[in-house]
Short mmCIF file of N, CA and C in Angstrom, two decimals:
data_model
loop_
_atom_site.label_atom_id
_atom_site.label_comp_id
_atom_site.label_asym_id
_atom_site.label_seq_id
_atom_site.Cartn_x
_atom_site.Cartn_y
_atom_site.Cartn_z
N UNK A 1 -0.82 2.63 14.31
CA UNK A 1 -0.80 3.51 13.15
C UNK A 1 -1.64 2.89 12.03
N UNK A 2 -2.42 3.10 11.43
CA UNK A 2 -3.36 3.25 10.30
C UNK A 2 -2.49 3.00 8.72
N UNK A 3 -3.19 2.08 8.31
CA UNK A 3 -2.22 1.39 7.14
C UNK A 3 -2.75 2.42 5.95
N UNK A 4 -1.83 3.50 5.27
CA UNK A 4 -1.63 4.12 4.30
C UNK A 4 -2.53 3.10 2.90
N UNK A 5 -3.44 3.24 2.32
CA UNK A 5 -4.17 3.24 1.22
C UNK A 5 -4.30 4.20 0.21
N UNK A 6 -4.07 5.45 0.21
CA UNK A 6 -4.56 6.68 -0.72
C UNK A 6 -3.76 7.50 -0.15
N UNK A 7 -3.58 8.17 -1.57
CA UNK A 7 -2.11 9.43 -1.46
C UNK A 7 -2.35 10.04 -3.07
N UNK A 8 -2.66 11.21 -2.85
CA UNK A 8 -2.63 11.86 -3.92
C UNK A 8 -1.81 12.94 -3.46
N UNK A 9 -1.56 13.59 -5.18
CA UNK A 9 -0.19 14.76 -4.97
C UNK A 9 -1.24 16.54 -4.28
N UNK A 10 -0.65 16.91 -2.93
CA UNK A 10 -1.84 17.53 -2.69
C UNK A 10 -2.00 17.79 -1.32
N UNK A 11 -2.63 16.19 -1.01
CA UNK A 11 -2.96 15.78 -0.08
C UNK A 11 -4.29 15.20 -0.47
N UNK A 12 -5.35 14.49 0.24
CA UNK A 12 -4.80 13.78 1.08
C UNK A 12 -3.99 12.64 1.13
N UNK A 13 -2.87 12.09 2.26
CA UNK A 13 -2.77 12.96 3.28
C UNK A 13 -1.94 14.15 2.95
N UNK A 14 -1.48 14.82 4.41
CA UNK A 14 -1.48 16.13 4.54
C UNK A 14 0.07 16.13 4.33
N UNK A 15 0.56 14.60 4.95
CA UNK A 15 2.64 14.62 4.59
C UNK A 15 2.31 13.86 2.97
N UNK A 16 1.82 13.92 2.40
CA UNK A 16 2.36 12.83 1.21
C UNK A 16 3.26 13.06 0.63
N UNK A 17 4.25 13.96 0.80
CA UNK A 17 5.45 14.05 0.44
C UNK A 17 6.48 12.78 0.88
N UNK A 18 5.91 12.62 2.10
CA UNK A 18 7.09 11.47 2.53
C UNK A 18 6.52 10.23 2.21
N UNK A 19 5.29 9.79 1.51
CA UNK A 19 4.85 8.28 1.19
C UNK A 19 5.77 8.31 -0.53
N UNK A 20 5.82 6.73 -0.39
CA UNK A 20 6.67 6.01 -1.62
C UNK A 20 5.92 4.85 -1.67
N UNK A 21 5.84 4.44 -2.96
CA UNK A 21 4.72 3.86 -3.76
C UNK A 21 5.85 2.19 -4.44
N UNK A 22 5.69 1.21 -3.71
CA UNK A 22 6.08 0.32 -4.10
C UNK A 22 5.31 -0.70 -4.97
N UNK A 23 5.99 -0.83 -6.38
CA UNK A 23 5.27 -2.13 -6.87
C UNK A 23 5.20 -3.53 -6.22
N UNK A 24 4.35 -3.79 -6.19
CA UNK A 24 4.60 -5.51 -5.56
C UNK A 24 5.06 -6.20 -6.47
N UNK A 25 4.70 -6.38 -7.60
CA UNK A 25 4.91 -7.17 -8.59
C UNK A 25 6.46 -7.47 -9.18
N UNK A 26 7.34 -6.29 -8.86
CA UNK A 26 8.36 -5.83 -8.94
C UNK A 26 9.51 -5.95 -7.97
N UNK A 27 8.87 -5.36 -6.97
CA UNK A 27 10.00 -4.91 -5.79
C UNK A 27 10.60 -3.63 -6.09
N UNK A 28 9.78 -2.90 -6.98
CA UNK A 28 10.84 -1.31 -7.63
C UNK A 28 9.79 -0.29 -6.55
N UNK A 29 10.39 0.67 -6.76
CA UNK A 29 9.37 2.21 -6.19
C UNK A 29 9.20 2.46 -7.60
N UNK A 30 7.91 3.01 -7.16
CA UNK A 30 7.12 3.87 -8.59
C UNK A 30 7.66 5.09 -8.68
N UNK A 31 8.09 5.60 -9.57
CA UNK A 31 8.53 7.29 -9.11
C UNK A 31 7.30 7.71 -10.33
N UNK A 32 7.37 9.56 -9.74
CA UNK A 32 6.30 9.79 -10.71
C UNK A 32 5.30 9.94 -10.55
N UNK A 33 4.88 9.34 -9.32
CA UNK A 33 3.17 9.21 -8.86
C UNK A 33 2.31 10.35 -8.30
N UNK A 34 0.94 10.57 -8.87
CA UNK A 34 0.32 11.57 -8.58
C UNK A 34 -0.80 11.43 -7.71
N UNK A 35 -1.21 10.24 -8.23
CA UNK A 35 -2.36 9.69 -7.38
C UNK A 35 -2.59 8.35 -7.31
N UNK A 36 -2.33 7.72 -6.26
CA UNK A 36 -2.34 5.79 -6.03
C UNK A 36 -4.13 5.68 -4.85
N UNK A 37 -4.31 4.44 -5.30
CA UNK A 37 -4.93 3.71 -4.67
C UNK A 37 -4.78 2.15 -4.42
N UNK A 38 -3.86 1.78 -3.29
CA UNK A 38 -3.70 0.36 -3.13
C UNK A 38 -4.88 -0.13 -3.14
N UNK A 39 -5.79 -0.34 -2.04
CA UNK A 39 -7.25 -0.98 -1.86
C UNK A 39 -7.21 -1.25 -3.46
N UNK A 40 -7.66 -0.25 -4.25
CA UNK A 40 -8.48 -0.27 -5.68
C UNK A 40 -7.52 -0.82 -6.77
N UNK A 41 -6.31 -0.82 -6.34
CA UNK A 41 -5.16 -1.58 -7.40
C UNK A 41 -5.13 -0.64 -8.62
N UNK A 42 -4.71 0.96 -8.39
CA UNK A 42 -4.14 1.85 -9.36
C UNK A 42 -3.48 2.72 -8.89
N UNK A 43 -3.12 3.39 -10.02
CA UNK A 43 -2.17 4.87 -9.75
C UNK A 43 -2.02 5.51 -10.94
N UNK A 44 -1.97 6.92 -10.51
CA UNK A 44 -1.96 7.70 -11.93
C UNK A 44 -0.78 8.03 -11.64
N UNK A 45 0.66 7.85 -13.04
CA UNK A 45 1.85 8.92 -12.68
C UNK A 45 2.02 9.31 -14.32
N UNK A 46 3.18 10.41 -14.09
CA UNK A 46 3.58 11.32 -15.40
C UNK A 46 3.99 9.92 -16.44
N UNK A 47 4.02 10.49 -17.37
CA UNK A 47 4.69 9.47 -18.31
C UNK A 47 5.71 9.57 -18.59
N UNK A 48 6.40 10.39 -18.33
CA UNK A 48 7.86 10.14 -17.96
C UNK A 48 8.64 10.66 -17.38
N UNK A 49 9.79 10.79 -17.26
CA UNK A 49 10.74 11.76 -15.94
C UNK A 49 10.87 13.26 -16.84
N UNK A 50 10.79 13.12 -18.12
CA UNK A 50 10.62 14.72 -18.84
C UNK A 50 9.38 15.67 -18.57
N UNK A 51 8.27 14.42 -17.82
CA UNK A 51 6.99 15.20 -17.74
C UNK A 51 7.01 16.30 -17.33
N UNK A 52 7.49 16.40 -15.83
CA UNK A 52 7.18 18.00 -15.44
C UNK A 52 7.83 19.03 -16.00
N UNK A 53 8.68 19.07 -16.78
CA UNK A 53 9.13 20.14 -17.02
C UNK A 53 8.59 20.47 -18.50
N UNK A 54 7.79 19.23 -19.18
CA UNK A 54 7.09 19.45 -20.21
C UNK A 54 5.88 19.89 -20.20
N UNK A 55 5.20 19.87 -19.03
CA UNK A 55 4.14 20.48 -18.63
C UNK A 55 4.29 21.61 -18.21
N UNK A 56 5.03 22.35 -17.85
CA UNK A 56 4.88 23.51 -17.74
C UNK A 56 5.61 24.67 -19.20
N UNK A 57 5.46 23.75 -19.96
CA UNK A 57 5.73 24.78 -20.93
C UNK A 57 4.48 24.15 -22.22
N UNK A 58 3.41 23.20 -21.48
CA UNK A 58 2.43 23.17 -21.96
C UNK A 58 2.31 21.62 -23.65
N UNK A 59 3.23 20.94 -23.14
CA UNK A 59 3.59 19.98 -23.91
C UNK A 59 3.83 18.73 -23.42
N UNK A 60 3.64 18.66 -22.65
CA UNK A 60 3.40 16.90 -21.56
C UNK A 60 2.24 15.83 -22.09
N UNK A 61 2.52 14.94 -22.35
CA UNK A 61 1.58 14.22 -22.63
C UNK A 61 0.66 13.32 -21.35
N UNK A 62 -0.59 12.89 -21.59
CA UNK A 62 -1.26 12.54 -20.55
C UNK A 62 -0.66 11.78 -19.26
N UNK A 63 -0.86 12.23 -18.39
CA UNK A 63 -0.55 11.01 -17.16
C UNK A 63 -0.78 9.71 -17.74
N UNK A 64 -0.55 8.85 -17.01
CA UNK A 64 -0.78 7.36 -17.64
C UNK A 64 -1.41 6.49 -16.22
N UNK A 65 -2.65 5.61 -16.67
CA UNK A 65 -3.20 5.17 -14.90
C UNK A 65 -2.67 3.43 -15.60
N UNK A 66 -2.02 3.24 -14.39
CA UNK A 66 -1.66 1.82 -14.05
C UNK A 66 -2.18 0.63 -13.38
N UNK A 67 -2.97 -0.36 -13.40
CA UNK A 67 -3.33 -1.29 -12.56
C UNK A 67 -2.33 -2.05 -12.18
N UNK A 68 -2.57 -2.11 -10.67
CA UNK A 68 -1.32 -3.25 -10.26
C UNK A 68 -1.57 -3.25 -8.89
N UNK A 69 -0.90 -4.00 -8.33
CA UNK A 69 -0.43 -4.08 -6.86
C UNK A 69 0.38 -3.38 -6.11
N UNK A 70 0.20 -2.38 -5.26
CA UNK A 70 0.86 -1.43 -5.19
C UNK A 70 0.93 -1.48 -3.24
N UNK A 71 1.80 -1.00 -2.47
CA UNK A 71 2.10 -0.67 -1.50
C UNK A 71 2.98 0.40 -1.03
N UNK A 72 1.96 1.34 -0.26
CA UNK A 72 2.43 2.58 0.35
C UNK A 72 3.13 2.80 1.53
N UNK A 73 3.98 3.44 1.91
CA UNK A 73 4.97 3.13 2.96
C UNK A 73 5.34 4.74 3.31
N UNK A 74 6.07 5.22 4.24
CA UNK A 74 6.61 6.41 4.47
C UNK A 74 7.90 6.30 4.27
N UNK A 75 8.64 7.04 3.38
CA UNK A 75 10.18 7.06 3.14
C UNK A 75 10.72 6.59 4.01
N UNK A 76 12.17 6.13 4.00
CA UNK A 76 13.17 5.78 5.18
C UNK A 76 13.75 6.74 5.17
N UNK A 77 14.39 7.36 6.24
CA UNK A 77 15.40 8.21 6.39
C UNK A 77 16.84 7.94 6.66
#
């Protein structure tokens, strides 16, 4: 199996619903994430857990892009 690098909200890939975005630096999951790139050491996520629902009534403030160390994985079930 092919080591997960890139996941945007979307696709590609085509499940990215089931990838989860671990900080290394941390040991936490990122929640939030729209678009990661391990290789490149970023990720764009909402700025906060109010985001989506502030965006759709047109009041969300910018995504926020993060540098870091990041590792992609497929959920556990």
């Amino acid at each position: 199996m092919n080591k997960i690098t890139y996941v945007r909200v979307g696709g590609p890939p085509a499940d990215w619903q089931s990838i989860e975005v671990v900080d290394l630096d941390t040991g936490q999951l990122v929640e939030g994430v729209i678009e990661v790139d391990s290789d490149c050491g970023w990720l764009v996520r909402r700025a906060s857990p109010a985001w989506s629902a502030a965006w759709q009534t047109g009041a969300a403030p910018a995504p926020e892009r993060i540098k870091g160390r990041f590792y992609l994985r497929r959920r556990r079930v």
